[in-house]
PDB file of C-alpha atoms in Angstrom:
ATOM      1  CA  MET A   1     -30.399 200.453 158.665  1.00  0.00           C
ATOM      2  CA  LEU A   2     -31.737 202.358 161.051  1.00  0.00           C
ATOM      3  CA  VAL A   3     -30.383 201.531 164.990  1.00  0.00           C
ATOM      4  CA  ALA A   4     -31.852 204.281 167.058  1.00  0.00           C
ATOM      5  CA  ALA A   5     -33.540 207.871 167.041  1.00  0.00           C
ATOM      6  CA  ALA A   6     -33.872 210.792 169.273  1.00  0.00           C
ATOM      7  CA  VAL A   7     -36.961 213.289 168.582  1.00  0.00           C
ATOM      8  CA  CYS A   8     -36.520 216.634 170.220  1.00  0.00           C
ATOM      9  CA  PRO A   9     -38.178 220.055 169.766  1.00  0.00           C
ATOM     10  CA  CYS A  10     -37.122 222.906 167.664  1.00  0.00           C
ATOM     11  CA  PRO A  11     -37.530 226.372 169.216  1.00  0.00           C
ATOM     12  CA  PRO A  12     -34.928 228.606 169.354  1.00  0.00           C
ATOM     13  CA  LEU A  13     -35.564 229.180 172.748  1.00  0.00           C
ATOM     14  CA  LEU A  14     -33.939 225.723 173.579  1.00  0.00           C
ATOM     15  CA  VAL A  15     -30.663 227.599 173.210  1.00  0.00           C
ATOM     16  CA  PRO A  16     -29.736 229.368 176.275  1.00  0.00           C
ATOM     17  CA  GLU A  17     -28.145 232.261 174.539  1.00  0.00           C
ATOM     18  CA  VAL A  18     -31.406 232.943 172.535  1.00  0.00           C
ATOM     19  CA  ALA A  19     -33.785 232.388 175.721  1.00  0.00           C
ATOM     20  CA  SER A  20     -31.758 234.768 177.866  1.00  0.00           C
ATOM     21  CA  ASP A  21     -33.870 235.309 181.011  1.00  0.00           C
ATOM     22  CA  ALA A  22     -36.222 232.873 179.703  1.00  0.00           C
ATOM     23  CA  ALA A  23     -33.683 229.984 179.388  1.00  0.00           C
ATOM     24  CA  PRO A  24     -34.725 228.496 182.771  1.00  0.00           C
ATOM     25  CA  GLU A  25     -38.161 227.691 181.678  1.00  0.00           C
ATOM     26  CA  LEU A  26     -37.075 224.724 179.317  1.00  0.00           C
ATOM     27  CA  ASP A  27     -34.255 222.960 181.594  1.00  0.00           C
ATOM     28  CA  ALA A  28     -36.286 219.978 181.580  1.00  0.00           C
ATOM     29  CA  ALA A  29     -36.773 219.894 178.073  1.00  0.00           C
ATOM     30  CA  ARG A  30     -32.828 220.701 177.707  1.00  0.00           C
ATOM     31  CA  THR A  31     -32.462 217.643 180.209  1.00  0.00           C
ATOM     32  CA  ALA A  32     -34.578 215.118 178.397  1.00  0.00           C
ATOM     33  CA  CYS A  33     -33.056 216.055 174.760  1.00  0.00           C
ATOM     34  CA  ALA A  34     -29.567 215.055 176.653  1.00  0.00           C
ATOM     35  CA  ASP A  35     -30.939 211.825 177.754  1.00  0.00           C
ATOM     36  CA  ALA A  36     -32.121 211.174 174.402  1.00  0.00           C
ATOM     37  CA  LEU A  37     -29.097 211.925 172.586  1.00  0.00           C
ATOM     38  CA  GLY A  38     -27.062 209.467 174.764  1.00  0.00           C
ATOM     39  CA  VAL A  39     -29.291 206.916 173.427  1.00  0.00           C
ATOM     40  CA  LEU A  40     -27.911 208.020 170.075  1.00  0.00           C
ATOM     41  CA  ALA A  41     -24.321 207.834 171.232  1.00  0.00           C
ATOM     42  CA  ALA A  42     -24.662 204.625 173.144  1.00  0.00           C
ATOM     43  CA  SER A  43     -25.981 203.235 169.588  1.00  0.00           C
ATOM     44  CA  ARG A  44     -22.454 203.084 167.775  1.00  0.00           C
ATOM     45  CA  PRO A  45     -23.670 204.420 164.596  1.00  0.00           C
ATOM     46  CA  ASP A  46     -21.829 204.845 161.417  1.00  0.00           C
ATOM     47  CA  LEU A  47     -23.922 207.713 160.341  1.00  0.00           C
ATOM     48  CA  LEU A  48     -25.944 210.309 162.340  1.00  0.00           C
ATOM     49  CA  VAL A  49     -28.322 212.660 160.465  1.00  0.00           C
ATOM     50  CA  VAL A  50     -30.198 215.328 161.791  1.00  0.00           C
ATOM     51  CA  VAL A  51     -33.793 215.763 160.551  1.00  0.00           C
ATOM     52  CA  GLY A  52     -35.680 218.946 160.468  1.00  0.00           C
ATOM     53  CA  PRO A  53     -38.366 220.843 159.172  1.00  0.00           C
ATOM     54  CA  ALA A  54     -38.279 224.191 157.249  1.00  0.00           C
ATOM     55  CA  THR A  55     -40.495 225.992 155.026  1.00  0.00           C
ATOM     56  CA  GLY A  56     -42.145 224.790 151.720  1.00  0.00           C
ATOM     57  CA  ASP A  57     -42.024 221.401 150.316  1.00  0.00           C
ATOM     58  CA  GLY A  58     -38.991 220.514 149.163  1.00  0.00           C
ATOM     59  CA  THR A  59     -36.010 218.562 150.835  1.00  0.00           C
ATOM     60  CA  GLY A  60     -32.387 219.675 151.368  1.00  0.00           C
ATOM     61  CA  THR A  61     -29.003 218.165 152.464  1.00  0.00           C
ATOM     62  CA  TYR A  62     -26.513 219.735 154.482  1.00  0.00           C
ATOM     63  CA  ARG A  63     -22.730 218.634 155.099  1.00  0.00           C
ATOM     64  CA  GLN A  64     -20.827 218.397 158.089  1.00  0.00           C
ATOM     65  CA  GLY A  65     -19.339 221.809 159.352  1.00  0.00           C
ATOM     66  CA  THR A  66     -22.466 223.452 157.765  1.00  0.00           C
ATOM     67  CA  ARG A  67     -23.092 226.907 159.904  1.00  0.00           C
ATOM     68  CA  GLY A  68     -25.975 227.791 161.456  1.00  0.00           C
ATOM     69  CA  SER A  69     -27.212 231.374 163.005  1.00  0.00           C
ATOM     70  CA  PHE A  70     -29.638 232.663 165.339  1.00  0.00           C
ATOM     71  CA  LYS A  71     -28.863 236.154 164.659  1.00  0.00           C
ATOM     72  CA  GLY A  72     -32.687 236.276 163.098  1.00  0.00           C
ATOM     73  CA  PHE A  73     -33.589 235.933 166.572  1.00  0.00           C
ATOM     74  CA  GLY A  74     -31.715 238.826 168.155  1.00  0.00           C
ATOM     75  CA  VAL A  75     -28.863 237.581 169.334  1.00  0.00           C
ATOM     76  CA  ASP A  76     -25.237 237.259 167.591  1.00  0.00           C
ATOM     77  CA  PHE A  77     -24.658 233.756 168.266  1.00  0.00           C
ATOM     78  CA  GLY A  78     -24.191 230.643 166.004  1.00  0.00           C
ATOM     79  CA  THR A  79     -22.877 226.846 165.622  1.00  0.00           C
ATOM     80  CA  PHE A  80     -22.466 224.269 162.932  1.00  0.00           C
ATOM     81  CA  LEU A  81     -22.622 220.524 162.302  1.00  0.00           C
ATOM     82  CA  ALA A  82     -19.572 218.919 163.165  1.00  0.00           C
ATOM     83  CA  ALA A  83     -18.131 215.759 164.595  1.00  0.00           C
ATOM     84  CA  ALA A  84     -15.967 215.316 167.545  1.00  0.00           C
ATOM     85  CA  ASP A  85     -14.087 218.669 168.516  1.00  0.00           C
ATOM     86  CA  THR A  86     -14.169 219.806 164.866  1.00  0.00           C
ATOM     87  CA  PRO A  87     -12.558 223.180 164.901  1.00  0.00           C
ATOM     88  CA  GLU A  88     -14.558 226.315 163.298  1.00  0.00           C
ATOM     89  CA  ASN A  89     -11.398 227.478 160.938  1.00  0.00           C
ATOM     90  CA  SER A  90     -11.238 224.316 159.392  1.00  0.00           C
ATOM     91  CA  VAL A  91     -14.722 224.079 157.608  1.00  0.00           C
ATOM     92  CA  PRO A  92     -14.524 224.400 153.822  1.00  0.00           C
ATOM     93  CA  VAL A  93     -15.457 227.665 152.401  1.00  0.00           C
ATOM     94  CA  SER A  94     -17.755 226.105 150.272  1.00  0.00           C
ATOM     95  CA  VAL A  95     -19.596 224.638 152.995  1.00  0.00           C
ATOM     96  CA  ALA A  96     -19.511 227.734 155.107  1.00  0.00           C
ATOM     97  CA  ASN A  97     -21.184 229.961 152.380  1.00  0.00           C
ATOM     98  CA  SER A  98     -24.436 227.641 153.190  1.00  0.00           C
ATOM     99  CA  GLU A  99     -26.492 228.115 156.321  1.00  0.00           C
ATOM    100  CA  LEU A 100     -28.485 225.147 158.190  1.00  0.00           C
ATOM    101  CA  PRO A 101     -32.480 226.573 158.400  1.00  0.00           C
ATOM    102  CA  PRO A 102     -33.718 227.187 162.218  1.00  0.00           C
ATOM    103  CA  SER A 103     -34.543 223.877 163.256  1.00  0.00           C
ATOM    104  CA  LEU A 104     -31.058 222.251 162.109  1.00  0.00           C
ATOM    105  CA  ALA A 105     -29.498 224.737 163.381  1.00  0.00           C
ATOM    106  CA  VAL A 106     -30.828 223.702 167.277  1.00  0.00           C
ATOM    107  CA  GLY A 107     -30.054 220.391 166.676  1.00  0.00           C
ATOM    108  CA  ALA A 108     -26.511 221.102 165.659  1.00  0.00           C
ATOM    109  CA  TRP A 109     -26.588 223.190 168.824  1.00  0.00           C
ATOM    110  CA  LEU A 110     -27.744 220.278 170.885  1.00  0.00           C
ATOM    111  CA  LEU A 111     -24.907 217.642 168.930  1.00  0.00           C
ATOM    112  CA  SER A 112     -22.346 220.074 169.990  1.00  0.00           C
ATOM    113  CA  ARG A 113     -23.190 219.192 173.923  1.00  0.00           C
ATOM    114  CA  THR A 114     -21.798 215.588 173.428  1.00  0.00           C
ATOM    115  CA  ARG A 115     -18.728 214.635 171.610  1.00  0.00           C
ATOM    116  CA  TRP A 116     -19.339 212.648 168.210  1.00  0.00           C
ATOM    117  CA  GLU A 117     -17.228 210.145 166.340  1.00  0.00           C
ATOM    118  CA  VAL A 118     -18.951 209.607 163.455  1.00  0.00           C
ATOM    119  CA  PRO A 119     -19.874 211.651 160.315  1.00  0.00           C
ATOM    120  CA  VAL A 120     -22.642 213.860 160.798  1.00  0.00           C
ATOM    121  CA  GLU A 121     -24.996 215.421 158.347  1.00  0.00           C
ATOM    122  CA  GLY A 122     -28.257 217.480 157.817  1.00  0.00           C
ATOM    123  CA  PHE A 123     -31.508 217.041 156.432  1.00  0.00           C
ATOM    124  CA  HIS A 124     -34.296 219.141 155.774  1.00  0.00           C
ATOM    125  CA  VAL A 125     -37.749 218.474 154.770  1.00  0.00           C
ATOM    126  CA  GLY A 126     -40.429 221.117 153.929  1.00  0.00           C
ATOM    127  CA  GLU A 127     -43.599 221.141 156.372  1.00  0.00           C
ATOM    128  CA  ARG A 128     -46.112 220.537 153.397  1.00  0.00           C
ATOM    129  CA  LEU A 129     -43.922 217.803 151.576  1.00  0.00           C
ATOM    130  CA  ALA A 130     -46.444 214.988 151.377  1.00  0.00           C
ATOM    131  CA  GLY A 131     -46.577 211.871 153.972  1.00  0.00           C
ATOM    132  CA  VAL A 132     -45.693 209.159 151.260  1.00  0.00           C
ATOM    133  CA  GLN A 133     -42.797 211.259 150.080  1.00  0.00           C
ATOM    134  CA  CYS A 134     -41.634 211.787 153.529  1.00  0.00           C
ATOM    135  CA  ALA A 135     -41.545 208.035 154.191  1.00  0.00           C
ATOM    136  CA  GLN A 136     -39.930 207.533 150.988  1.00  0.00           C
ATOM    137  CA  GLU A 137     -37.163 210.033 152.150  1.00  0.00           C
ATOM    138  CA  GLY A 138     -36.620 208.423 155.532  1.00  0.00           C
ATOM    139  CA  ARG A 139     -36.205 205.019 153.957  1.00  0.00           C
ATOM    140  CA  GLU A 140     -33.456 206.405 151.642  1.00  0.00           C
ATOM    141  CA  LEU A 141     -31.847 207.756 154.648  1.00  0.00           C
ATOM    142  CA  ALA A 142     -31.727 204.707 156.640  1.00  0.00           C
ATOM    143  CA  ALA A 143     -30.204 202.655 153.785  1.00  0.00           C
ATOM    144  CA  ARG A 144     -27.473 205.135 153.263  1.00  0.00           C
ATOM    145  CA  ALA A 145     -24.948 203.382 156.231  1.00  0.00           C
ATOM    146  CA  GLU A 146     -24.995 200.007 157.999  1.00  0.00           C
ATOM    147  CA  ARG A 147     -25.820 201.740 161.324  1.00  0.00           C
ATOM    148  CA  VAL A 148     -27.847 205.285 160.735  1.00  0.00           C
ATOM    149  CA  ALA A 149     -28.932 207.211 163.876  1.00  0.00           C
ATOM    150  CA  LEU A 150     -31.552 210.456 163.318  1.00  0.00           C
ATOM    151  CA  LEU A 151     -31.887 213.221 165.541  1.00  0.00           C
ATOM    152  CA  VAL A 152     -35.340 214.098 164.147  1.00  0.00           C
ATOM    153  CA  MET A 153     -36.338 218.157 165.029  1.00  0.00           C
ATOM    154  CA  GLY A 154     -39.715 219.111 165.028  1.00  0.00           C
ATOM    155  CA  ASP A 155     -42.638 220.748 167.191  1.00  0.00           C
ATOM    156  CA  GLY A 156     -46.202 219.598 167.749  1.00  0.00           C
ATOM    157  CA  SER A 157     -49.164 222.296 167.419  1.00  0.00           C
ATOM    158  CA  ALA A 158     -48.775 225.914 168.053  1.00  0.00           C
ATOM    159  CA  CYS A 159     -52.282 226.137 169.161  1.00  0.00           C
ATOM    160  CA  ARG A 160     -52.605 225.256 172.478  1.00  0.00           C
ATOM    161  CA  THR A 161     -53.478 228.261 174.251  1.00  0.00           C
ATOM    162  CA  LEU A 162     -54.907 231.648 173.618  1.00  0.00           C
ATOM    163  CA  LYS A 163     -51.022 232.979 173.597  1.00  0.00           C
ATOM    164  CA  ALA A 164     -49.902 230.624 171.168  1.00  0.00           C
ATOM    165  CA  PRO A 165     -48.322 231.772 167.759  1.00  0.00           C
ATOM    166  CA  GLY A 166     -51.473 230.143 166.249  1.00  0.00           C
ATOM    167  CA  TYR A 167     -53.951 231.098 168.808  1.00  0.00           C
ATOM    168  CA  LEU A 168     -56.072 228.670 170.458  1.00  0.00           C
ATOM    169  CA  ASP A 169     -57.695 225.723 168.406  1.00  0.00           C
ATOM    170  CA  GLU A 170     -59.477 223.001 170.294  1.00  0.00           C
ATOM    171  CA  ARG A 171     -58.389 220.246 167.965  1.00  0.00           C
ATOM    172  CA  ALA A 172     -54.984 220.758 168.635  1.00  0.00           C
ATOM    173  CA  GLU A 173     -54.509 219.424 172.170  1.00  0.00           C
ATOM    174  CA  GLY A 174     -55.967 215.836 170.481  1.00  0.00           C
ATOM    175  CA  PHE A 175     -53.581 216.003 167.782  1.00  0.00           C
ATOM    176  CA  ASP A 176     -50.868 216.659 170.036  1.00  0.00           C
ATOM    177  CA  THR A 177     -51.639 213.852 172.424  1.00  0.00           C
ATOM    178  CA  ALA A 178     -51.914 211.319 169.093  1.00  0.00           C
ATOM    179  CA  ALA A 179     -48.206 212.542 168.317  1.00  0.00           C
ATOM    180  CA  ALA A 180     -47.027 212.102 171.780  1.00  0.00           C
ATOM    181  CA  ARG A 181     -48.331 208.458 172.131  1.00  0.00           C
ATOM    182  CA  ALA A 182     -46.925 207.623 168.813  1.00  0.00           C
ATOM    183  CA  LEU A 183     -43.950 208.830 169.414  1.00  0.00           C
ATOM    184  CA  GLY A 184     -43.490 207.363 172.702  1.00  0.00           C
ATOM    185  CA  ALA A 185     -44.737 203.833 171.300  1.00  0.00           C
ATOM    186  CA  ALA A 186     -42.335 203.930 168.024  1.00  0.00           C
ATOM    187  CA  ASP A 187     -45.896 203.624 166.185  1.00  0.00           C
ATOM    188  CA  THR A 188     -44.813 204.348 162.614  1.00  0.00           C
ATOM    189  CA  ALA A 189     -48.456 203.268 161.321  1.00  0.00           C
ATOM    190  CA  ALA A 190     -49.672 206.362 163.657  1.00  0.00           C
ATOM    191  CA  LEU A 191     -47.351 208.661 163.016  1.00  0.00           C
ATOM    192  CA  ALA A 192     -47.722 208.004 158.992  1.00  0.00           C
ATOM    193  CA  ALA A 193     -51.412 208.311 159.713  1.00  0.00           C
ATOM    194  CA  LEU A 194     -51.187 211.669 160.931  1.00  0.00           C
ATOM    195  CA  ASP A 195     -53.442 214.157 159.393  1.00  0.00           C
ATOM    196  CA  GLU A 196     -51.311 216.537 157.169  1.00  0.00           C
ATOM    197  CA  PRO A 197     -53.634 219.041 156.286  1.00  0.00           C
ATOM    198  CA  LEU A 198     -54.688 219.322 159.848  1.00  0.00           C
ATOM    199  CA  ALA A 199     -50.795 219.737 161.036  1.00  0.00           C
ATOM    200  CA  TYR A 200     -50.560 222.102 158.554  1.00  0.00           C
ATOM    201  CA  GLU A 201     -53.361 224.318 160.143  1.00  0.00           C
ATOM    202  CA  LEU A 202     -52.352 223.717 163.583  1.00  0.00           C
ATOM    203  CA  LYS A 203     -48.883 224.687 162.609  1.00  0.00           C
ATOM    204  CA  ALA A 204     -47.283 221.446 163.434  1.00  0.00           C
ATOM    205  CA  ALA A 205     -43.916 221.636 162.136  1.00  0.00           C
ATOM    206  CA  GLY A 206     -42.743 218.205 163.397  1.00  0.00           C
ATOM    207  CA  ARG A 207     -45.502 216.393 161.037  1.00  0.00           C
ATOM    208  CA  ALA A 208     -43.155 215.782 158.167  1.00  0.00           C
ATOM    209  CA  PRO A 209     -39.916 215.056 159.747  1.00  0.00           C
ATOM    210  CA  TRP A 210     -41.673 212.336 162.004  1.00  0.00           C
ATOM    211  CA  GLN A 211     -43.067 210.856 158.825  1.00  0.00           C
ATOM    212  CA  VAL A 212     -39.427 210.612 157.693  1.00  0.00           C
ATOM    213  CA  LEU A 213     -38.774 208.737 161.025  1.00  0.00           C
ATOM    214  CA  ALA A 214     -41.421 206.285 160.175  1.00  0.00           C
ATOM    215  CA  GLY A 215     -40.005 205.816 156.781  1.00  0.00           C
ATOM    216  CA  ALA A 216     -37.059 205.135 158.235  1.00  0.00           C
ATOM    217  CA  ALA A 217     -37.999 202.793 160.951  1.00  0.00           C
ATOM    218  CA  ALA A 218     -40.344 200.753 159.167  1.00  0.00           C
ATOM    219  CA  GLY A 219     -39.376 197.075 159.279  1.00  0.00           C
ATOM    220  CA  ALA A 220     -36.374 197.982 162.468  1.00  0.00           C
ATOM    221  CA  GLY A 221     -38.119 196.761 165.180  1.00  0.00           C
ATOM    222  CA  LEU A 222     -37.167 199.524 167.475  1.00  0.00           C
ATOM    223  CA  ASP A 223     -38.769 200.100 170.891  1.00  0.00           C
ATOM    224  CA  GLY A 224     -39.975 203.909 171.804  1.00  0.00           C
ATOM    225  CA  LYS A 225     -39.941 206.110 175.143  1.00  0.00           C
ATOM    226  CA  LEU A 226     -41.313 209.270 175.742  1.00  0.00           C
ATOM    227  CA  LEU A 227     -39.070 211.268 177.949  1.00  0.00           C
ATOM    228  CA  TYR A 228     -40.488 214.515 178.149  1.00  0.00           C
ATOM    229  CA  GLU A 229     -44.218 216.013 177.009  1.00  0.00           C
ATOM    230  CA  ASP A 230     -45.476 219.624 177.527  1.00  0.00           C
ATOM    231  CA  ALA A 231     -46.978 222.567 175.981  1.00  0.00           C
ATOM    232  CA  PRO A 232     -44.913 226.049 177.155  1.00  0.00           C
ATOM    233  CA  TYR A 233     -45.935 228.888 175.451  1.00  0.00           C
ATOM    234  CA  GLY A 234     -48.675 227.071 174.013  1.00  0.00           C
ATOM    235  CA  VAL A 235     -46.614 224.718 171.618  1.00  0.00           C
ATOM    236  CA  GLY A 236     -46.540 220.959 172.032  1.00  0.00           C
ATOM    237  CA  TYR A 237     -43.100 219.739 172.687  1.00  0.00           C
ATOM    238  CA  PHE A 238     -41.778 216.095 172.801  1.00  0.00           C
ATOM    239  CA  VAL A 239     -38.800 214.393 173.461  1.00  0.00           C
ATOM    240  CA  ALA A 240     -38.410 210.729 172.629  1.00  0.00           C
ATOM    241  CA  VAL A 241     -35.943 208.131 172.181  1.00  0.00           C
ATOM    242  CA  TRP A 242     -35.988 205.083 169.983  1.00  0.00           C
ATOM    243  CA  SER A 243     -33.731 201.783 169.972  1.00  0.00           C
TER     244      SER A 243
END
């Protein structure tokens, strides 16, 4: 059963080693993420799953210890999914040969800032996976342990300004406003109703992970709170907690 969730953005720039001199620009987002993770820790889960987007329309799971790298973003820096103070040299070779997608690597970096005493796993969901399938995946994740917590990584539209990755699209602000409202209210029905084709056109990578969350939270009776909402670089970033 889902007992808590944290929603965080997943740009690699959230990692200071990647952002370099621009790191201070996302300090407020990092602080909000840390606060959200504190809520997860306080929920005393039996299992913590990091959910994030990846290309395509499939899904994939990642064992504790799976590594992620930011070399593709110009820095020789990496992280890995870990519980409390897991030494990197203890990661099994079979796990070390796989790699986290960027969204889950950012999630693993966020987790590394807090001590976790529970098993930690990763789950990617394709950006084009249908909402109905996302909800089913969420229900299955929530059923994996008596007390499940989710760290849900995902961005809003990438079309908020002329310099945004997807250029300016007048529909983007309305989409992000609706998504932020739903995330802040723990409104599973509103998340499930997000326009899938529009989300893809607006490059809103968070749509599928948010709909996984909606499926996981159905019937759980959780309350929501929006901790952060902004659109630096023309991309919608949100931080929310459900508990």
